[in-house]
mmCIF file of C-alpha atoms in Angstrom:
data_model
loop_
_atom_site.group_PDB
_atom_site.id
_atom_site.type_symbol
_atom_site.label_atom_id
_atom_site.label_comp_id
_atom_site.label_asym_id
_atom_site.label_seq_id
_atom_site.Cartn_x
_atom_site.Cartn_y
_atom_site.Cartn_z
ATOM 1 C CA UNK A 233 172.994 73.756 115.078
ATOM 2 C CA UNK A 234 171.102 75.258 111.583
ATOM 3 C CA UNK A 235 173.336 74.178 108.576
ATOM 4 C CA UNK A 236 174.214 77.044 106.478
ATOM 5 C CA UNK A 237 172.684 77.661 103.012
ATOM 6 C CA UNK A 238 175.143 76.388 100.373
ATOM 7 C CA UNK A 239 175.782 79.790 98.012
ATOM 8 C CA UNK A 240 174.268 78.897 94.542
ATOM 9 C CA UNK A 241 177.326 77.815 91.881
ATOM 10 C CA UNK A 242 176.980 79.708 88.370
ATOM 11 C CA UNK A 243 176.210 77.125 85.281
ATOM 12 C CA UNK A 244 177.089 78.911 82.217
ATOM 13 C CA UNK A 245 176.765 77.583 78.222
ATOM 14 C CA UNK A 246 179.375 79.403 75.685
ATOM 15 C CA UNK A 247 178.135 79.396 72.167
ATOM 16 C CA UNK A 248 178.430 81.672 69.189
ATOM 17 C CA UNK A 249 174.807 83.751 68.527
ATOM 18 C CA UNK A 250 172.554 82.546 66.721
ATOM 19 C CA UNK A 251 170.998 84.799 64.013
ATOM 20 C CA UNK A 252 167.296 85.124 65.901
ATOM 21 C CA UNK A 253 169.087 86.254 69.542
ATOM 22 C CA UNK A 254 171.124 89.331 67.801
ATOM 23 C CA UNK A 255 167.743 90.226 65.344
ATOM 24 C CA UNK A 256 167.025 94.045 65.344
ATOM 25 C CA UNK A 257 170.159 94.250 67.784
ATOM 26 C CA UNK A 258 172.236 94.111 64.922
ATOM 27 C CA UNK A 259 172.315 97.100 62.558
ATOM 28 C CA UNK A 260 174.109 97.775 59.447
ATOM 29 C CA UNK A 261 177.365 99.494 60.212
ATOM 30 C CA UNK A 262 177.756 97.752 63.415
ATOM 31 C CA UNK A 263 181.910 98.217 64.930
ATOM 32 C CA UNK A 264 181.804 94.486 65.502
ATOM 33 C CA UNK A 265 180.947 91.612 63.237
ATOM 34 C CA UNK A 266 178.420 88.978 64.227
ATOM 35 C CA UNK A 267 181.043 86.129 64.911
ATOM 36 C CA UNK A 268 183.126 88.072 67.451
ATOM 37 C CA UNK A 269 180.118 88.046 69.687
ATOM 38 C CA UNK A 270 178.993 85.101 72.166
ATOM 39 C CA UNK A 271 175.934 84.206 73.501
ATOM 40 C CA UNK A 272 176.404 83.299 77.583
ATOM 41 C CA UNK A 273 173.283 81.455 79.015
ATOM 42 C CA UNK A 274 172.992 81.847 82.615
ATOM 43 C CA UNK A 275 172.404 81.141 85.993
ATOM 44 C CA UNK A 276 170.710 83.720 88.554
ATOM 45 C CA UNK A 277 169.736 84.750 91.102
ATOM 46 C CA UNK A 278 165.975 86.672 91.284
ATOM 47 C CA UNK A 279 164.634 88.937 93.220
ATOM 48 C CA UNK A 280 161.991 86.256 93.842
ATOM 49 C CA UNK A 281 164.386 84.709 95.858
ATOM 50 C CA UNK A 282 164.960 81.994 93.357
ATOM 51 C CA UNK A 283 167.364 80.590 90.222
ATOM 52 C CA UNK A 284 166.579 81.502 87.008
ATOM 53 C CA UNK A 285 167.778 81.070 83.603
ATOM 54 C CA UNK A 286 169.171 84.085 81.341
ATOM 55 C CA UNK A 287 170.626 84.747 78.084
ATOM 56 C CA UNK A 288 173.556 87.525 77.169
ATOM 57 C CA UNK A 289 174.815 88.490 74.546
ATOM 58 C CA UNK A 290 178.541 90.063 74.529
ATOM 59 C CA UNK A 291 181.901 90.559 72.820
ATOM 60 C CA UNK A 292 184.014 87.727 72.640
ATOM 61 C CA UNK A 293 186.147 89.247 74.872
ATOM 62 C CA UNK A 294 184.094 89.719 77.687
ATOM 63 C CA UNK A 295 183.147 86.640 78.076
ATOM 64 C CA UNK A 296 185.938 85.805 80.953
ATOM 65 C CA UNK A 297 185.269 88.899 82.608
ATOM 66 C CA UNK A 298 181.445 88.820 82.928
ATOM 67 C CA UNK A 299 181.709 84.987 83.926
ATOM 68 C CA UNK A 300 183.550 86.225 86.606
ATOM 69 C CA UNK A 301 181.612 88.894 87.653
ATOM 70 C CA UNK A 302 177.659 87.199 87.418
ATOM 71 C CA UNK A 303 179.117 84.010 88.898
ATOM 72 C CA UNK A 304 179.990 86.738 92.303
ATOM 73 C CA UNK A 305 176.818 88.240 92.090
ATOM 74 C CA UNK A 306 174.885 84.804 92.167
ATOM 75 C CA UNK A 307 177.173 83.703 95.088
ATOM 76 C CA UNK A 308 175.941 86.889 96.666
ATOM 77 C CA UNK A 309 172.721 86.253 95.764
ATOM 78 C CA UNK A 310 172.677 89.512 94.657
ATOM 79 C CA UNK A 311 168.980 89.882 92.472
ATOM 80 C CA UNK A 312 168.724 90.443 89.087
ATOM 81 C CA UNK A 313 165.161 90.934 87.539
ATOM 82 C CA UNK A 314 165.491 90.013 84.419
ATOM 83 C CA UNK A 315 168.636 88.817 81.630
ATOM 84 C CA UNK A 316 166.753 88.671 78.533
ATOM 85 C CA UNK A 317 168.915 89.638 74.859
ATOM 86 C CA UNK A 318 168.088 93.015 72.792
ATOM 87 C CA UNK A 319 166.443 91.157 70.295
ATOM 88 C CA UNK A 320 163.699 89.878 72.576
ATOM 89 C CA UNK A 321 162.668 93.998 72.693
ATOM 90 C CA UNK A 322 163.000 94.479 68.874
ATOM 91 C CA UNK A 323 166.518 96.147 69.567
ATOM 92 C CA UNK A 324 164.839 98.871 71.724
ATOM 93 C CA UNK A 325 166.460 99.752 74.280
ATOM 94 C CA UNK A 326 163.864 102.016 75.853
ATOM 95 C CA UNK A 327 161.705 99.014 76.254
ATOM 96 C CA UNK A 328 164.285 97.038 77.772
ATOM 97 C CA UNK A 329 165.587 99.261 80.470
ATOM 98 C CA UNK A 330 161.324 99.991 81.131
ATOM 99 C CA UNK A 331 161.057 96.104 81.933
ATOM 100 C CA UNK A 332 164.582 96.171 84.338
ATOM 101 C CA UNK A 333 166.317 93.799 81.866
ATOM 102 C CA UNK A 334 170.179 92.837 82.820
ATOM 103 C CA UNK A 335 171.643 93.130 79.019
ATOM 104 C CA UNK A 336 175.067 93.609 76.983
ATOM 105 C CA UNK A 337 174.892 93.842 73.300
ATOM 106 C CA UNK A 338 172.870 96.323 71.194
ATOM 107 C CA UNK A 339 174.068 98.003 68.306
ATOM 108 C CA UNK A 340 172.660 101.245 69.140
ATOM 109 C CA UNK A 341 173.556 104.756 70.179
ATOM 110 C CA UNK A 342 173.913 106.233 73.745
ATOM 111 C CA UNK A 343 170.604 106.617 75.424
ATOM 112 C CA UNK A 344 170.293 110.584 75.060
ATOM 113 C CA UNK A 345 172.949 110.912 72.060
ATOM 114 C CA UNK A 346 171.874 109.853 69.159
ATOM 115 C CA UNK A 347 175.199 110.887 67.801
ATOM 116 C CA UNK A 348 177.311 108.477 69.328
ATOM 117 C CA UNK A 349 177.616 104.430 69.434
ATOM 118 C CA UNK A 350 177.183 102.774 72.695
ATOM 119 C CA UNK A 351 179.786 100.859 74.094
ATOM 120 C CA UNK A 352 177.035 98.452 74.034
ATOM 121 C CA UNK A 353 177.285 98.685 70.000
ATOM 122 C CA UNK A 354 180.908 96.341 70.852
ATOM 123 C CA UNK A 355 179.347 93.986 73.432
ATOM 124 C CA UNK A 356 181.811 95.563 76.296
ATOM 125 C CA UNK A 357 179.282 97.269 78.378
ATOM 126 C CA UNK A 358 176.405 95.744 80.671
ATOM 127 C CA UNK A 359 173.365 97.578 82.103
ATOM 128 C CA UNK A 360 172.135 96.098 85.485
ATOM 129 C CA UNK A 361 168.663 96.319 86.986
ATOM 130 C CA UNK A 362 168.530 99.287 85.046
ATOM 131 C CA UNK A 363 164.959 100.223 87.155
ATOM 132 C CA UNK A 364 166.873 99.975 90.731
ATOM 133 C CA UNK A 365 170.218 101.594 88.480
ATOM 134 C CA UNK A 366 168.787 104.881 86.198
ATOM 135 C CA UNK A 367 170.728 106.911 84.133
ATOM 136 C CA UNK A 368 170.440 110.210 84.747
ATOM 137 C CA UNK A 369 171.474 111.948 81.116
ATOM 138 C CA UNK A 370 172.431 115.573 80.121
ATOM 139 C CA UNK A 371 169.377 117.393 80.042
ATOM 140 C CA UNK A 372 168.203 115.643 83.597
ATOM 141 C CA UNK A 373 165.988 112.807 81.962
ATOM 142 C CA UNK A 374 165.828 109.570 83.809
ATOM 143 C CA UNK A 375 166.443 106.861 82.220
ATOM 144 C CA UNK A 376 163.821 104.719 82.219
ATOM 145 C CA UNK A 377 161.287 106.725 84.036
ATOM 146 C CA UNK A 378 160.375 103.594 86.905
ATOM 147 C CA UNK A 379 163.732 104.920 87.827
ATOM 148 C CA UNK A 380 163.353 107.936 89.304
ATOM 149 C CA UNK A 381 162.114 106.222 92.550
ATOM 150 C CA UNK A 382 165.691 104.802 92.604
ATOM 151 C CA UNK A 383 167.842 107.958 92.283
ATOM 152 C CA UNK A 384 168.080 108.416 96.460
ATOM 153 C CA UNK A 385 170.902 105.535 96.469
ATOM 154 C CA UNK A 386 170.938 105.274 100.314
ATOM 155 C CA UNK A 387 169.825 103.226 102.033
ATOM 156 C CA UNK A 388 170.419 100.696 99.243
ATOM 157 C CA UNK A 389 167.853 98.647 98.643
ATOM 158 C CA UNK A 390 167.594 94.980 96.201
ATOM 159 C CA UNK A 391 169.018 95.258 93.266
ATOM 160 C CA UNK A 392 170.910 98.644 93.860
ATOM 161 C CA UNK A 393 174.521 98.898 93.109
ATOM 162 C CA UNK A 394 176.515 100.472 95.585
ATOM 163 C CA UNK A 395 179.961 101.556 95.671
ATOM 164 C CA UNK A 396 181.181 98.724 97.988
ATOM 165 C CA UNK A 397 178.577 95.861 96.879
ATOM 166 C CA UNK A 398 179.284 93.025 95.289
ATOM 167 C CA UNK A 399 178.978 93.544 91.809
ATOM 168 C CA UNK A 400 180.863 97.528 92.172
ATOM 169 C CA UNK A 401 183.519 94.895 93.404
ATOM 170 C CA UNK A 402 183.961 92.121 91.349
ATOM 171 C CA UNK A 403 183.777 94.391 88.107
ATOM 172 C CA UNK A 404 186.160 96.393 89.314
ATOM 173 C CA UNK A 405 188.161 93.297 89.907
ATOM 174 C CA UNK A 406 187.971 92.456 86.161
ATOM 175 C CA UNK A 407 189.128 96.339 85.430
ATOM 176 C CA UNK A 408 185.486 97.444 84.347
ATOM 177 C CA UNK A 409 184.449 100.715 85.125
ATOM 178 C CA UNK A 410 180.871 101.591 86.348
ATOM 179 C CA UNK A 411 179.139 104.734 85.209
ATOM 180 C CA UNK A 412 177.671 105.005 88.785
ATOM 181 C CA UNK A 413 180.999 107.386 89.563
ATOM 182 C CA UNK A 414 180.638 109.909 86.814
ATOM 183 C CA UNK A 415 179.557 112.911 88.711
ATOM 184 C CA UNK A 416 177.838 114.742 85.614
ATOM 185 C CA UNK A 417 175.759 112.316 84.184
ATOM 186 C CA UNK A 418 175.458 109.289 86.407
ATOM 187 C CA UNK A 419 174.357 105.595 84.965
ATOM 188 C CA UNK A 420 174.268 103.753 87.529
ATOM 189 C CA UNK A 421 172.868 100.016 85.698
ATOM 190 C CA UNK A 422 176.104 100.615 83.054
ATOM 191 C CA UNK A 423 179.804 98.594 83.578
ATOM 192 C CA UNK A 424 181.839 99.164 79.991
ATOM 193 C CA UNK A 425 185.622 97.374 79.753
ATOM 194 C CA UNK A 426 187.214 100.893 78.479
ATOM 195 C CA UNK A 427 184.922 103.688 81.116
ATOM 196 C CA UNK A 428 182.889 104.574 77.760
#
């Protein structure tokens, strides 16, 4: 009788961020000062059907939560393309979302409204696979453009977030929203802590 594959365990590190991982992340007038954030380094799972190593940067207080919810996703070997900090894309989040990189932290606006902070600005929002997960904003731009392949979300395919998947579940375990169920303007790579 085959022995089952044993689920891959997550491995985390906890530190505080060193200046060179927040870089052109971190902006004058950011809401939250440098040592309330925390750098996670990471287990993962890829969609190369391997384990690799990433690096996220996030509030101090979503540490627990996000623990919690990557250590699921890994179980689930669920893949992830890429967990690579802001500052590795100069801050830009345009660049990051065009190479499907899982991140947290950037002090920046929303994507679309310049007028307005990101939740990401606080470290309490992720974006997942954002390729496999566009955002859809006001005007109808796609968000980034690789996405637009992705917007027909059935069947699901690697990497999608669904409704009843894995990671839809465990971040709703940890009271997270996902911006998957606003009907208007759907994001579906975005989890905050407060729905924003």
């Amino acid at each position: 009788m085959p022995v089952p594959a044993v689920a891959p365990a997550l491995v985390a590190e906890v530190s505080e961020v060193p200046a060179g991982k927040l870089g052109a992340s971190m902006r004058p007038g950011c809401p939250v000062p440098a040592e309330r954030l925390r750098l996670i380094r990471m287990n993962h799972w890829g969609f190369d059907g391997k384990v690799h190593r990433g690096e996220m940067v996030v509030h101090q207080d979503a540490v627990e939560p996000l623990l919690y919810v990557f250590g699921r996703a890994l179980e689930a070997r669920f893949p992830i393309r890429r967990m690579r900090v802001a500052a590795d894309y100069g801050g830009d989040d345009l660049a990051s979302m065009a190479d499907d990189n899982t991140s947290a932290f950037n002090c920046r606006p929303v994507t679309g409204d310049p007028g307005r902070l990101s939740r990401h600005a606080w470290g309490l929002a992720v974006d997942v696979n954002p390729v496999e997960n566009p955002y859809v904003d006001r005007r109808g731009t796609v968000h980034p453009p690789a996405g637009r392949a992705y917007l027909r979300r059935h069947p699901a395919r690697p990497g999608m977030i669904t409704e009843d998947g894995v990671p839809a579940r465990a971040f709703r375990h940890v009271g997270w929203h996902w911006g998957g169920e606003w009907w208007s303007s759907p994001d579906y790579q975005h989890f905050s802590a407060d729905g924003g």
